[in-house]
Amino acid sequence: MDRIDRKLLNLMQRDASRTNVDIAEEVGLSPSSCLRRVQRLHKSGIIDRIVAILNPTKAERRIKALITVELKLHGEQHMRRFLKIAVAEEAVSQAYAVTGETDVVLMLRLRDMEEFDALCERLFRDQTNVARFFTMMIIRTAKEETAIWL
Amino acid sequence: MDRIDRKLLNLMQRDASRTNVDIAEEVGLSPSSCLRRVQRLHKSGIIDRIVAILNPTKAERRIKALITVELKLHGEQHMRRFLKIAVAEEAVSQAYAVTGETDVVLMLRLRDMEEFDALCERLFRDQTNVARFFTMMIIRTAKEETAIWL
DNA sequence: ACGCCTTTGCAATAAAATTGCACAGATCTG
DNA sequence: CAGATCTGTGCAATTTTATTGCAAAGGCGT
């Protein structure tokens, strides 16, 4: 993991569609040597995978919202159960267990408010162990690195 | 945007490193026809870009934290100025302006607590228009789609 | 049914990735 | 310090993949 590896990783996180020849030239290596480095980064697991990032404005889930959730019961198994339910939802793009007054934070990608309504109904009805939740609609995205599922 | 396009998009969001021939076979098209669809999805902007996703546990920023920020002054230009400062920070991986009591939510990726300390010093010192902020350290990540910068 | 437009598959071509091999630099060892 | 060893490199040959022209098939409105 030297200077060239870092250059490769930063470069490929920006654009992994470039040809090996092109990338090799930018980092100052021969194509074969460059390719072997990329293969090594794959095998070692530093590069987890190569994915397509979709344009959110052209996708179908344009509304983003953050929800902080406070659970009634805080045991490990209760936390696990709630996260499992949340993660299974298509509209949930990120889900975290956190410290502080809040127990769980969810990032949502929504088609419309009907979907939001239905999601709340499923996640926050009485039997689901949720004490309170606070919704923050996202007005502006200043920075992000997120995939969108259709 | 038919059934095959959706199949292609979902497939490429999972793994965009597969060869065109391989993908063509899975969606049930000839390689040339499949390629032309992918090119069209690129040109139309639905596919924004192809990127490498790094393994967070093998990367250098392993600690994640969420911060909710309440600003003192809520005007457009104040919001813009704070977001600009926040976005410029390497440790800030996501930044959102939101509705509710909170004005801004930041996702952080940290090497260690020294970095967190230094970041707070820069973002939340008196002159930066921050009234209050709440930190939630992320204990567990149940779902996410995020890139890591070294 | 008829043109018009888009999409498809095939085959030829161009471009890219992959591999074997010999060499250079770094590190270890006696 | 010389020699052995390991890792990374560039070149060239080979294999694989992407790309393009073209004719045919399917959909759509008149």
Short mmCIF file of C-alpha atoms (C1' of nucleotides) in Angstrom, two decimals:
data_model
loop_
_atom_site.label_atom_id
_atom_site.label_comp_id
_atom_site.label_asym_id
_atom_site.label_seq_id
_atom_site.Cartn_x
_atom_site.Cartn_y
_atom_site.Cartn_z
CA MET A 1 0.00 0.00 0.00
CA ASP A 2 2.23 2.76 -1.30
CA ARG A 3 1.66 6.10 -2.96
CA ILE A 4 0.66 4.51 -6.26
CA ASP A 5 -1.92 2.24 -4.62
CA ARG A 6 -3.54 5.24 -2.95
CA LYS A 7 -3.56 7.06 -6.26
CA LEU A 8 -5.22 4.06 -7.88
CA LEU A 9 -7.86 3.75 -5.18
CA ASN A 10 -8.80 7.42 -5.18
CA LEU A 11 -8.90 7.39 -8.94
CA MET A 12 -11.08 4.30 -9.15
CA GLN A 13 -13.47 5.59 -6.52
CA ARG A 14 -14.05 8.54 -8.83
CA ASP A 15 -14.27 6.58 -12.08
CA ALA A 16 -13.74 2.86 -12.41
CA SER A 17 -14.94 2.73 -16.02
CA ARG A 18 -11.64 3.95 -17.43
CA THR A 19 -9.47 1.45 -19.29
CA ASN A 20 -6.45 -0.07 -17.67
CA VAL A 21 -4.20 1.57 -20.27
CA ASP A 22 -5.65 4.98 -19.43
CA ILE A 23 -5.28 4.51 -15.69
CA ALA A 24 -1.77 3.12 -16.07
CA GLU A 25 -0.70 6.24 -17.90
CA GLU A 26 -2.11 8.53 -15.20
CA VAL A 27 -0.37 6.74 -12.34
CA GLY A 28 2.84 6.38 -14.34
CA LEU A 29 3.03 2.60 -14.77
CA SER A 30 2.91 0.16 -17.66
CA PRO A 31 -0.52 -1.37 -18.33
CA SER A 32 0.51 -4.83 -17.15
CA SER A 33 2.00 -3.60 -13.93
CA CYS A 34 -0.99 -1.39 -13.25
CA LEU A 35 -3.38 -4.26 -13.89
CA ARG A 36 -1.51 -6.50 -11.48
CA ARG A 37 -1.82 -3.87 -8.78
CA VAL A 38 -5.56 -3.55 -9.31
CA GLN A 39 -5.93 -7.33 -9.23
CA ARG A 40 -3.98 -7.42 -5.98
CA LEU A 41 -6.24 -4.74 -4.48
CA HIS A 42 -9.22 -6.86 -5.46
CA LYS A 43 -7.82 -10.10 -4.03
CA SER A 44 -6.77 -8.47 -0.78
CA GLY A 45 -10.31 -7.15 -0.38
CA ILE A 46 -9.38 -3.47 -0.21
CA ILE A 47 -11.48 -2.99 -3.32
CA ASP A 48 -14.73 -4.59 -2.28
CA ARG A 49 -16.55 -4.28 -5.61
CA ILE A 50 -17.17 -2.17 -8.69
CA VAL A 51 -20.64 -0.70 -8.97
CA ALA A 52 -22.72 1.66 -11.08
CA ILE A 53 -23.92 4.84 -9.38
CA LEU A 54 -27.26 6.07 -10.68
CA ASN A 55 -28.31 9.67 -10.99
CA PRO A 56 -30.83 10.31 -8.18
CA THR A 57 -32.69 12.98 -10.13
CA LYS A 58 -33.31 10.53 -12.96
CA ALA A 59 -34.22 7.72 -10.62
CA GLU A 60 -37.57 7.05 -9.09
CA ARG A 61 -36.79 7.70 -5.43
CA ARG A 62 -36.07 11.39 -5.27
CA ILE A 63 -37.16 12.27 -1.75
CA LYS A 64 -34.62 11.69 1.01
CA ALA A 65 -35.33 11.70 4.73
CA LEU A 66 -33.45 10.94 7.91
CA ILE A 67 -35.24 9.36 10.86
CA THR A 68 -33.93 9.04 14.38
CA VAL A 69 -35.59 6.27 16.36
CA GLU A 70 -35.82 5.71 20.10
CA LEU A 71 -36.68 2.18 21.10
CA LYS A 72 -38.76 1.19 24.15
CA LEU A 73 -36.65 -1.86 24.98
CA HIS A 74 -32.89 -1.56 24.49
CA GLY A 75 -31.66 -5.14 24.68
CA GLU A 76 -29.41 -6.64 22.03
CA GLN A 77 -32.15 -8.85 20.63
CA HIS A 78 -34.64 -5.99 20.41
CA MET A 79 -32.12 -3.82 18.58
CA ARG A 80 -31.32 -6.67 16.23
CA ARG A 81 -34.99 -7.34 15.51
CA PHE A 82 -35.73 -3.72 14.69
CA LEU A 83 -32.69 -3.37 12.44
CA LYS A 84 -33.64 -6.54 10.60
CA ILE A 85 -37.10 -5.18 9.84
CA ALA A 86 -35.72 -1.80 8.79
CA VAL A 87 -33.00 -3.22 6.55
CA ALA A 88 -35.54 -5.34 4.69
CA GLU A 89 -37.31 -2.20 3.49
CA GLU A 90 -36.41 -1.12 -0.05
CA ALA A 91 -36.78 2.54 0.93
CA VAL A 92 -34.17 2.24 3.69
CA SER A 93 -30.80 3.01 2.12
CA GLN A 94 -28.74 3.26 5.30
CA ALA A 95 -29.34 1.97 8.84
CA TYR A 96 -27.17 2.55 11.90
CA ALA A 97 -27.25 1.75 15.60
CA VAL A 98 -25.88 4.76 17.42
CA THR A 99 -24.97 6.11 20.85
CA GLY A 100 -26.89 8.89 22.58
CA GLU A 101 -30.58 9.44 23.24
CA THR A 102 -31.35 8.03 19.81
CA ASP A 103 -30.91 4.30 19.23
CA VAL A 104 -31.20 3.96 15.46
CA VAL A 105 -30.76 6.31 12.52
CA LEU A 106 -32.29 5.49 9.14
CA MET A 107 -31.72 7.10 5.77
CA LEU A 108 -34.71 6.81 3.46
CA ARG A 109 -35.15 7.19 -0.29
CA LEU A 110 -38.79 7.71 -1.13
CA ARG A 111 -40.91 7.90 -4.24
CA ASP A 112 -43.60 9.98 -2.55
CA MET A 113 -45.29 10.64 0.76
CA GLU A 114 -47.63 7.69 0.37
CA GLU A 115 -44.61 5.46 0.52
CA PHE A 116 -43.41 7.29 3.62
CA ASP A 117 -46.78 6.88 5.27
CA ALA A 118 -46.85 3.18 4.53
CA LEU A 119 -43.28 2.73 5.74
CA CYS A 120 -44.01 4.47 9.07
CA GLU A 121 -47.05 2.27 9.45
CA ARG A 122 -44.88 -0.84 9.06
CA LEU A 123 -41.87 0.27 11.09
CA PHE A 124 -43.44 2.31 13.86
CA ARG A 125 -46.72 0.66 14.74
CA ASP A 126 -47.15 -0.20 18.42
CA GLN A 127 -45.90 -3.74 18.31
CA THR A 128 -42.52 -2.77 16.88
CA ASN A 129 -40.90 -1.53 20.05
CA VAL A 130 -40.52 2.09 18.93
CA ALA A 131 -40.96 4.72 21.63
CA ARG A 132 -40.48 7.84 19.50
CA PHE A 133 -39.10 8.84 16.15
CA PHE A 134 -38.14 12.16 14.57
CA THR A 135 -38.23 12.77 10.86
CA MET A 136 -35.90 15.19 9.10
CA MET A 137 -36.71 15.74 5.44
CA ILE A 138 -33.55 16.45 3.49
CA ILE A 139 -33.73 19.84 1.82
CA ARG A 140 -30.31 19.92 0.25
CA THR A 141 -27.58 17.33 -0.27
CA ALA A 142 -24.17 18.96 -0.05
CA LYS A 143 -22.16 15.72 -0.17
CA GLU A 144 -22.90 12.06 -0.51
CA GLU A 145 -21.77 8.71 -1.90
CA THR A 146 -24.83 6.55 -2.20
CA ALA A 147 -26.38 4.02 -4.55
CA ILE A 148 -30.01 4.06 -5.56
CA TRP A 149 -32.18 0.96 -5.93
CA LEU A 150 -35.03 1.05 -8.41
CA MET B 1 -36.81 2.14 -19.50
CA ASP B 2 -38.32 -1.33 -19.64
CA ARG B 3 -37.93 -4.49 -17.63
CA ILE B 4 -34.52 -5.26 -19.14
CA ASP B 5 -33.16 -1.79 -18.35
CA ARG B 6 -34.19 -2.20 -14.71
CA LYS B 7 -32.57 -5.60 -14.62
CA LEU B 8 -29.39 -4.09 -16.06
CA LEU B 9 -29.35 -1.23 -13.56
CA ASN B 10 -29.95 -3.39 -10.52
CA LEU B 11 -27.33 -5.84 -11.76
CA MET B 12 -24.74 -3.14 -12.39
CA GLN B 13 -25.36 -1.53 -9.03
CA ARG B 14 -24.38 -4.83 -7.50
CA ASP B 15 -21.42 -5.57 -9.74
CA ALA B 16 -20.31 -3.45 -12.66
CA SER B 17 -17.06 -5.34 -13.18
CA ARG B 18 -18.69 -8.18 -15.10
CA THR B 19 -18.05 -8.45 -18.80
CA ASN B 20 -20.64 -7.34 -21.29
CA VAL B 21 -20.97 -10.89 -22.61
CA ASP B 22 -21.67 -12.18 -19.12
CA ILE B 23 -24.27 -9.51 -18.40
CA ALA B 24 -25.89 -9.97 -21.81
CA GLU B 25 -26.41 -13.64 -21.10
CA GLU B 26 -28.03 -12.95 -17.72
CA VAL B 27 -30.51 -10.43 -19.07
CA GLY B 28 -31.15 -12.55 -22.16
CA LEU B 29 -29.76 -10.34 -24.91
CA SER B 30 -26.96 -10.53 -27.44
CA PRO B 31 -23.70 -8.82 -26.36
CA SER B 32 -24.04 -6.04 -28.92
CA SER B 33 -27.61 -5.24 -28.01
CA CYS B 34 -26.80 -5.31 -24.32
CA LEU B 35 -23.83 -3.02 -24.82
CA ARG B 36 -25.93 -0.51 -26.72
CA ARG B 37 -28.43 -0.41 -23.86
CA VAL B 38 -25.70 0.24 -21.32
CA GLN B 39 -24.26 2.97 -23.52
CA ARG B 40 -27.70 4.53 -23.79
CA LEU B 41 -28.11 4.45 -20.00
CA HIS B 42 -24.77 6.22 -19.72
CA LYS B 43 -25.58 8.87 -22.31
CA SER B 44 -29.00 9.58 -20.85
CA GLY B 45 -27.35 10.11 -17.47
CA ILE B 46 -29.30 7.44 -15.59
CA ILE B 47 -25.99 5.76 -14.93
CA ASP B 48 -24.02 8.60 -13.42
CA ARG B 49 -20.68 6.81 -13.12
CA ILE B 50 -18.89 3.55 -12.36
CA VAL B 51 -16.90 3.51 -9.13
CA ALA B 52 -14.87 1.21 -6.90
CA ILE B 53 -16.28 0.59 -3.43
CA LEU B 54 -13.59 0.01 -0.81
CA ASN B 55 -13.88 -2.27 2.18
CA PRO B 56 -14.28 0.00 5.24
CA THR B 57 -12.64 -2.48 7.60
CA LYS B 58 -9.52 -2.51 5.43
CA ALA B 59 -9.52 1.24 5.00
CA GLU B 60 -8.04 3.79 7.33
CA ARG B 61 -11.18 5.58 8.48
CA ARG B 62 -13.00 2.97 10.52
CA ILE B 63 -14.93 5.10 13.00
CA LYS B 64 -18.25 6.47 11.84
CA ALA B 65 -20.26 9.19 13.55
CA LEU B 66 -23.39 11.18 12.85
CA ILE B 67 -23.64 14.80 13.96
CA THR B 68 -26.76 16.91 14.04
CA VAL B 69 -26.05 20.63 13.94
CA GLU B 70 -28.22 23.58 14.97
CA LEU B 71 -27.14 26.89 13.52
CA LYS B 72 -27.47 30.26 15.25
CA LEU B 73 -28.39 32.15 12.09
CA HIS B 74 -30.67 30.36 9.63
CA GLY B 75 -30.42 32.45 6.46
CA GLU B 76 -29.63 30.91 3.09
CA GLN B 77 -26.14 32.41 2.98
CA HIS B 78 -25.30 31.17 6.49
CA MET B 79 -26.47 27.69 5.66
CA ARG B 80 -24.49 27.75 2.44
CA ARG B 81 -21.33 28.94 4.20
CA PHE B 82 -21.48 26.23 6.85
CA LEU B 83 -22.13 23.48 4.31
CA LYS B 84 -19.22 24.70 2.22
CA ILE B 85 -16.86 24.44 5.19
CA ALA B 86 -18.19 21.03 6.18
CA VAL B 87 -18.03 19.55 2.67
CA ALA B 88 -14.39 20.61 2.34
CA GLU B 89 -13.46 18.29 5.24
CA GLU B 90 -12.07 14.91 4.18
CA ALA B 91 -13.69 13.26 7.19
CA VAL B 92 -17.18 14.42 6.14
CA SER B 93 -18.62 11.74 3.87
CA GLN B 94 -22.18 12.99 3.71
CA ALA B 95 -23.72 16.40 4.42
CA TYR B 96 -27.41 17.32 4.37
CA ALA B 97 -29.57 20.35 5.09
CA VAL B 98 -32.72 19.10 6.80
CA THR B 99 -36.07 20.19 8.22
CA GLY B 100 -36.88 20.13 11.95
CA GLU B 101 -35.05 21.40 14.98
CA THR B 102 -31.76 20.34 13.42
CA ASP B 103 -30.43 22.31 10.45
CA VAL B 104 -27.59 20.13 9.18
CA VAL B 105 -26.70 16.45 9.49
CA LEU B 106 -23.14 15.26 8.84
CA MET B 107 -21.81 11.74 8.42
CA LEU B 108 -18.19 11.41 9.48
CA ARG B 109 -15.53 8.80 8.76
CA LEU B 110 -12.73 9.10 11.27
CA ARG B 111 -9.31 7.60 11.79
CA ASP B 112 -9.37 8.22 15.53
CA MET B 113 -10.65 10.54 18.21
CA GLU B 114 -7.86 13.05 17.68
CA GLU B 115 -9.22 13.64 14.22
CA PHE B 116 -12.71 14.06 15.66
CA ASP B 117 -11.42 16.57 18.17
CA ALA B 118 -9.64 18.57 15.52
CA LEU B 119 -12.66 18.50 13.25
CA CYS B 120 -14.98 19.78 15.97
CA GLU B 121 -12.49 22.53 16.68
CA ARG B 122 -12.64 23.62 13.04
CA LEU B 123 -16.37 23.22 12.42
CA PHE B 124 -17.85 24.23 15.75
CA ARG B 125 -15.70 27.00 17.14
CA ASP B 126 -17.58 30.17 18.09
CA GLN B 127 -17.16 32.04 14.85
CA THR B 128 -18.78 29.33 12.77
CA ASN B 129 -22.40 30.07 13.54
CA VAL B 130 -23.11 26.78 15.32
CA ALA B 131 -25.52 26.98 18.26
CA ARG B 132 -25.43 23.32 19.34
CA PHE B 133 -24.44 19.96 17.96
CA PHE B 134 -25.14 16.38 19.00
CA THR B 135 -22.80 13.52 18.26
CA MET B 136 -23.97 9.96 17.71
CA MET B 137 -21.18 7.44 17.40
CA ILE B 138 -22.22 4.59 15.12
CA ILE B 139 -22.11 1.28 16.94
CA ARG B 140 -23.34 -0.96 14.19
CA THR B 141 -23.96 -0.50 10.48
CA ALA B 142 -26.93 -2.57 9.36
CA LYS B 143 -27.08 -1.17 5.81
CA GLU B 144 -25.12 1.30 3.76
CA GLU B 145 -23.83 2.22 0.33
CA THR B 146 -20.91 4.50 0.84
CA ALA B 147 -17.46 5.16 -0.60
CA ILE B 148 -14.37 5.64 1.50
CA TRP B 149 -11.63 8.18 0.84
CA LEU B 150 -8.11 7.41 1.95
"C1'" DA C 1 -51.68 -3.25 -44.71
"C1'" DC C 2 -48.29 0.23 -45.22
"C1'" DG C 3 -44.33 3.07 -44.04
"C1'" DC C 4 -41.56 4.70 -40.14
"C1'" DC C 5 -38.83 4.16 -36.23
"C1'" DT C 6 -36.44 1.43 -32.82
"C1'" DT C 7 -34.25 -2.61 -31.34
"C1'" DT C 8 -32.08 -6.90 -32.25
"C1'" DG C 9 -28.54 -10.49 -33.73
"C1'" DC C 10 -24.68 -11.76 -36.57
"C1'" DA C 11 -20.20 -11.20 -38.25
"C1'" DA C 12 -16.06 -8.51 -38.94
"C1'" DT C 13 -12.96 -5.34 -36.83
"C1'" DA C 14 -10.70 -2.74 -33.31
"C1'" DA C 15 -9.36 -2.33 -28.65
"C1'" DA C 16 -8.36 -4.02 -24.32
"C1'" DA C 17 -7.02 -7.38 -20.84
"C1'" DT C 18 -4.11 -11.11 -19.59
"C1'" DT C 19 0.05 -13.96 -19.35
"C1'" DG C 20 4.98 -15.63 -19.82
"C1'" DC C 21 9.35 -14.07 -19.34
"C1'" DA C 22 13.57 -11.70 -18.22
"C1'" DC C 23 15.34 -7.95 -15.59
"C1'" DA C 24 15.89 -4.40 -11.73
"C1'" DG C 25 15.53 -3.03 -6.93
"C1'" DA C 26 14.92 -4.08 -2.14
"C1'" DT C 27 15.58 -7.05 1.83
"C1'" DC C 28 17.43 -10.88 4.28
"C1'" DT C 29 21.17 -14.04 5.61
"C1'" DG C 30 25.33 -16.23 6.56
"C1'" DC D 1 29.82 -7.74 1.90
"C1'" DA D 2 28.37 -11.29 -1.59
"C1'" DG D 3 24.87 -14.14 -2.63
"C1'" DA D 4 20.13 -15.68 -2.31
"C1'" DT D 5 15.37 -14.49 -2.34
"C1'" DC D 6 11.30 -11.96 -2.97
"C1'" DT D 7 8.62 -8.39 -5.11
"C1'" DG D 8 7.57 -5.41 -8.58
"C1'" DT D 9 8.35 -3.86 -13.38
"C1'" DG D 10 8.21 -3.48 -18.68
"C1'" DC D 11 7.94 -5.75 -23.09
"C1'" DA D 12 5.79 -8.65 -26.34
"C1'" DA D 13 2.72 -12.38 -27.62
"C1'" DT D 14 -1.76 -14.20 -26.87
"C1'" DT D 15 -6.42 -14.29 -25.55
"C1'" DT D 16 -10.50 -12.06 -24.48
"C1'" DT D 17 -13.64 -8.33 -24.86
"C1'" DA D 18 -15.73 -4.24 -26.79
"C1'" DT D 19 -17.29 -1.93 -30.79
"C1'" DT D 20 -19.37 -1.14 -35.35
"C1'" DG D 21 -21.80 -1.93 -39.97
"C1'" DC D 22 -25.62 -4.03 -41.72
"C1'" DA D 23 -29.77 -6.63 -42.65
"C1'" DA D 24 -33.78 -8.36 -40.43
"C1'" DA D 25 -37.54 -8.34 -36.89
"C1'" DG D 26 -40.79 -6.06 -33.91
"C1'" DG D 27 -43.76 -2.23 -32.49
"C1'" DC D 28 -46.77 1.88 -33.56
"C1'" DG D 29 -49.65 5.14 -35.64
"C1'" DT D 30 -52.10 6.34 -39.97
#
